[in-house]
PDB file of C-alpha atoms in Angstrom:
ATOM      1  CA  GLN A   1      16.060  14.512 -18.361  1.00  0.00           C
ATOM      2  CA  VAL A   2      17.453  11.418 -16.633  1.00  0.00           C
ATOM      3  CA  GLN A   3      20.499  12.001 -14.574  1.00  0.00           C
ATOM      4  CA  LEU A   4      22.168  10.013 -11.804  1.00  0.00           C
ATOM      5  CA  VAL A   5      25.099  11.503  -9.876  1.00  0.00           C
ATOM      6  CA  GLU A   6      27.084   9.434  -7.391  1.00  0.00           C
ATOM      7  CA  SER A   7      29.288  10.731  -4.535  1.00  0.00           C
ATOM      8  CA  GLY A   8      30.834   9.541  -1.346  1.00  0.00           C
ATOM      9  CA  GLY A   9      33.597   7.262  -2.485  1.00  0.00           C
ATOM     10  CA  GLY A  10      37.091   7.322  -1.175  1.00  0.00           C
ATOM     11  CA  LEU A  11      39.888   5.431   0.498  1.00  0.00           C
ATOM     12  CA  VAL A  12      39.103   3.687   3.727  1.00  0.00           C
ATOM     13  CA  GLN A  13      40.818   1.071   5.842  1.00  0.00           C
ATOM     14  CA  PRO A  14      39.433  -2.412   6.281  1.00  0.00           C
ATOM     15  CA  GLY A  15      36.712  -2.391   8.779  1.00  0.00           C
ATOM     16  CA  GLY A  16      35.795   1.173   8.039  1.00  0.00           C
ATOM     17  CA  SER A  17      32.584   2.655   6.627  1.00  0.00           C
ATOM     18  CA  LEU A  18      31.531   4.887   3.758  1.00  0.00           C
ATOM     19  CA  ARG A  19      28.122   6.212   2.709  1.00  0.00           C
ATOM     20  CA  LEU A  20      27.549   6.670  -1.072  1.00  0.00           C
ATOM     21  CA  SER A  21      24.864   8.934  -2.395  1.00  0.00           C
ATOM     22  CA  CYS A  22      23.093   8.951  -5.754  1.00  0.00           C
ATOM     23  CA  VAL A  23      21.095  12.002  -6.583  1.00  0.00           C
ATOM     24  CA  VAL A  24      18.506  11.098  -9.145  1.00  0.00           C
ATOM     25  CA  SER A  25      16.510  13.180 -11.715  1.00  0.00           C
ATOM     26  CA  GLY A  26      14.049  12.122 -14.213  1.00  0.00           C
ATOM     27  CA  PHE A  27      12.798   9.233 -11.904  1.00  0.00           C
ATOM     28  CA  THR A  28      10.269   8.947  -9.136  1.00  0.00           C
ATOM     29  CA  LEU A  29      11.719   7.225  -6.221  1.00  0.00           C
ATOM     30  CA  ASP A  30       8.402   6.338  -4.731  1.00  0.00           C
ATOM     31  CA  TYR A  31       7.719   4.093  -7.744  1.00  0.00           C
ATOM     32  CA  ASP A  32      10.842   3.392  -9.762  1.00  0.00           C
ATOM     33  CA  THR A  33      13.836   1.188  -8.951  1.00  0.00           C
ATOM     34  CA  ILE A  34      17.365   2.407  -8.139  1.00  0.00           C
ATOM     35  CA  GLY A  35      20.198  -0.041  -7.798  1.00  0.00           C
ATOM     36  CA  TRP A  36      23.866   0.147  -6.765  1.00  0.00           C
ATOM     37  CA  PHE A  37      26.367  -1.799  -8.797  1.00  0.00           C
ATOM     38  CA  ARG A  38      30.147  -2.164  -8.754  1.00  0.00           C
ATOM     39  CA  GLN A  39      32.937  -3.212 -10.996  1.00  0.00           C
ATOM     40  CA  ALA A  40      36.561  -4.019  -9.959  1.00  0.00           C
ATOM     41  CA  PRO A  41      39.350  -3.992 -12.442  1.00  0.00           C
ATOM     42  CA  GLY A  42      39.185  -6.988 -14.845  1.00  0.00           C
ATOM     43  CA  MET A  43      35.846  -8.116 -13.408  1.00  0.00           C
ATOM     44  CA  GLU A  44      32.316  -7.886 -14.673  1.00  0.00           C
ATOM     45  CA  ARG A  45      29.990  -5.349 -13.195  1.00  0.00           C
ATOM     46  CA  GLU A  46      27.743  -6.860 -10.449  1.00  0.00           C
ATOM     47  CA  GLY A  47      24.696  -5.879  -8.587  1.00  0.00           C
ATOM     48  CA  VAL A  48      25.194  -4.825  -4.912  1.00  0.00           C
ATOM     49  CA  SER A  49      21.848  -3.712  -3.816  1.00  0.00           C
ATOM     50  CA  SER A  50      18.611  -2.400  -5.189  1.00  0.00           C
ATOM     51  CA  ILE A  51      15.485  -0.663  -3.849  1.00  0.00           C
ATOM     52  CA  ARG A  52      12.090  -0.793  -5.666  1.00  0.00           C
ATOM     53  CA  GLY A  53       9.940   2.309  -4.918  1.00  0.00           C
ATOM     54  CA  MET A  54       6.630   0.889  -5.724  1.00  0.00           C
ATOM     55  CA  ASP A  55       6.578  -1.740  -2.916  1.00  0.00           C
ATOM     56  CA  GLY A  56       9.736  -0.957  -0.969  1.00  0.00           C
ATOM     57  CA  LYS A  57      11.376  -4.286  -1.883  1.00  0.00           C
ATOM     58  CA  ILE A  58      15.072  -4.471  -1.310  1.00  0.00           C
ATOM     59  CA  ALA A  59      17.664  -6.818  -2.646  1.00  0.00           C
ATOM     60  CA  TYR A  60      21.266  -7.387  -1.623  1.00  0.00           C
ATOM     61  CA  ARG A  61      23.950  -9.671  -2.976  1.00  0.00           C
ATOM     62  CA  ASP A  62      24.995 -12.290  -0.466  1.00  0.00           C
ATOM     63  CA  SER A  63      28.430 -11.014   0.172  1.00  0.00           C
ATOM     64  CA  VAL A  64      27.263  -7.589   1.443  1.00  0.00           C
ATOM     65  CA  LYS A  65      24.204  -8.798   3.483  1.00  0.00           C
ATOM     66  CA  GLY A  66      24.507  -7.530   7.079  1.00  0.00           C
ATOM     67  CA  ARG A  67      27.204  -5.019   6.153  1.00  0.00           C
ATOM     68  CA  PHE A  68      25.517  -2.769   3.534  1.00  0.00           C
ATOM     69  CA  THR A  69      22.211  -0.926   3.866  1.00  0.00           C
ATOM     70  CA  ILE A  70      20.328   0.837   1.027  1.00  0.00           C
ATOM     71  CA  SER A  71      17.893   3.576   1.765  1.00  0.00           C
ATOM     72  CA  LYS A  72      16.244   6.521   0.032  1.00  0.00           C
ATOM     73  CA  ASP A  73      14.980   9.985   0.679  1.00  0.00           C
ATOM     74  CA  ASN A  74      12.221  10.753  -1.728  1.00  0.00           C
ATOM     75  CA  ALA A  75      12.125  14.397  -0.893  1.00  0.00           C
ATOM     76  CA  LYS A  76      15.772  14.699  -1.855  1.00  0.00           C
ATOM     77  CA  ASN A  77      15.612  12.386  -4.771  1.00  0.00           C
ATOM     78  CA  THR A  78      18.604  10.570  -3.341  1.00  0.00           C
ATOM     79  CA  VAL A  79      19.364   6.955  -2.685  1.00  0.00           C
ATOM     80  CA  TYR A  80      22.100   5.966  -0.259  1.00  0.00           C
ATOM     81  CA  LEU A  81      24.313   2.997   0.210  1.00  0.00           C
ATOM     82  CA  GLN A  82      25.740   2.620   3.694  1.00  0.00           C
ATOM     83  CA  MET A  83      28.762   0.418   3.698  1.00  0.00           C
ATOM     84  CA  ASN A  84      30.067  -0.870   7.017  1.00  0.00           C
ATOM     85  CA  SER A  85      32.787  -3.399   7.837  1.00  0.00           C
ATOM     86  CA  LEU A  86      34.339  -2.834   4.518  1.00  0.00           C
ATOM     87  CA  LYS A  87      36.780  -5.420   3.132  1.00  0.00           C
ATOM     88  CA  PRO A  88      39.522  -5.174   0.472  1.00  0.00           C
ATOM     89  CA  GLU A  89      37.351  -7.245  -1.828  1.00  0.00           C
ATOM     90  CA  ASP A  90      34.770  -4.378  -1.816  1.00  0.00           C
ATOM     91  CA  THR A  91      37.236  -2.202  -3.683  1.00  0.00           C
ATOM     92  CA  ALA A  92      35.547  -1.273  -6.964  1.00  0.00           C
ATOM     93  CA  ALA A  93      33.986   1.598  -8.901  1.00  0.00           C
ATOM     94  CA  TYR A  94      30.416   1.903  -7.551  1.00  0.00           C
ATOM     95  CA  TYR A  95      27.553   2.934  -9.922  1.00  0.00           C
ATOM     96  CA  CYS A  96      23.960   3.692  -9.355  1.00  0.00           C
ATOM     97  CA  ALA A  97      21.404   2.850 -12.068  1.00  0.00           C
ATOM     98  CA  ALA A  98      17.689   3.358 -12.587  1.00  0.00           C
ATOM     99  CA  VAL A  99      14.872   1.413 -14.269  1.00  0.00           C
ATOM    100  CA  ARG A 100      11.131   2.003 -14.379  1.00  0.00           C
ATOM    101  CA  VAL A 101       9.998  -1.582 -13.873  1.00  0.00           C
ATOM    102  CA  VAL A 102      11.990  -4.670 -12.876  1.00  0.00           C
ATOM    103  CA  SER A 103      10.917  -8.016 -11.562  1.00  0.00           C
ATOM    104  CA  SER A 104      12.028  -9.128  -8.070  1.00  0.00           C
ATOM    105  CA  ARG A 105      14.214 -11.745  -9.550  1.00  0.00           C
ATOM    106  CA  LYS A 106      16.080  -9.195 -11.802  1.00  0.00           C
ATOM    107  CA  MET A 107      16.651  -6.401  -9.335  1.00  0.00           C
ATOM    108  CA  LEU A 108      20.403  -7.047  -9.263  1.00  0.00           C
ATOM    109  CA  SER A 109      20.813  -7.719 -13.004  1.00  0.00           C
ATOM    110  CA  THR A 110      22.919  -5.079 -14.807  1.00  0.00           C
ATOM    111  CA  GLU A 111      21.126  -5.797 -18.069  1.00  0.00           C
ATOM    112  CA  GLU A 112      17.809  -4.555 -16.742  1.00  0.00           C
ATOM    113  CA  TYR A 113      18.984  -1.025 -16.065  1.00  0.00           C
ATOM    114  CA  PRO A 114      19.113   1.438 -18.978  1.00  0.00           C
ATOM    115  CA  TYR A 115      20.268   4.519 -17.044  1.00  0.00           C
ATOM    116  CA  TRP A 116      23.515   4.818 -15.297  1.00  0.00           C
ATOM    117  CA  GLY A 117      25.702   7.259 -13.376  1.00  0.00           C
ATOM    118  CA  GLN A 118      29.312   7.908 -13.875  1.00  0.00           C
ATOM    119  CA  GLY A 119      30.457   6.055 -10.882  1.00  0.00           C
ATOM    120  CA  THR A 120      32.446   6.729  -7.610  1.00  0.00           C
ATOM    121  CA  GLN A 121      35.567   4.846  -6.580  1.00  0.00           C
ATOM    122  CA  VAL A 122      35.834   2.958  -3.303  1.00  0.00           C
ATOM    123  CA  THR A 123      39.156   1.687  -2.234  1.00  0.00           C
ATOM    124  CA  VAL A 124      39.503  -0.492   0.843  1.00  0.00           C
ATOM    125  CA  SER A 125      43.169  -0.732   1.824  1.00  0.00           C
ATOM    126  CA  SER A 126      45.460  -0.351   4.830  1.00  0.00           C
TER     127      SER A 126
END
């Protein structure tokens, strides 16, 4: 049974850090792809970062490069998103999602991912 459960969201001041976790079941992290996405109120859901298990390829959207880091622990079936230097514009509900096979070009495309978690809220505000 496929299940993705996010945790780690919260309220943080600008410049602060948070680490999100996504516990995955029904997928193999050393082969499949897990992505992090976010959706702010009134906005479309957008890809933040993704890690492809089969070759270790990682993708980031430009606005988070150098601030966010995705990683995984295969033994714990968990994917992490370390978020540093957070900005108010990072405020959103963050979701993890899973897909068996995805091309490099589509790793941050929401339409490629059929399985989704329930999300965790991240609010960056002073």
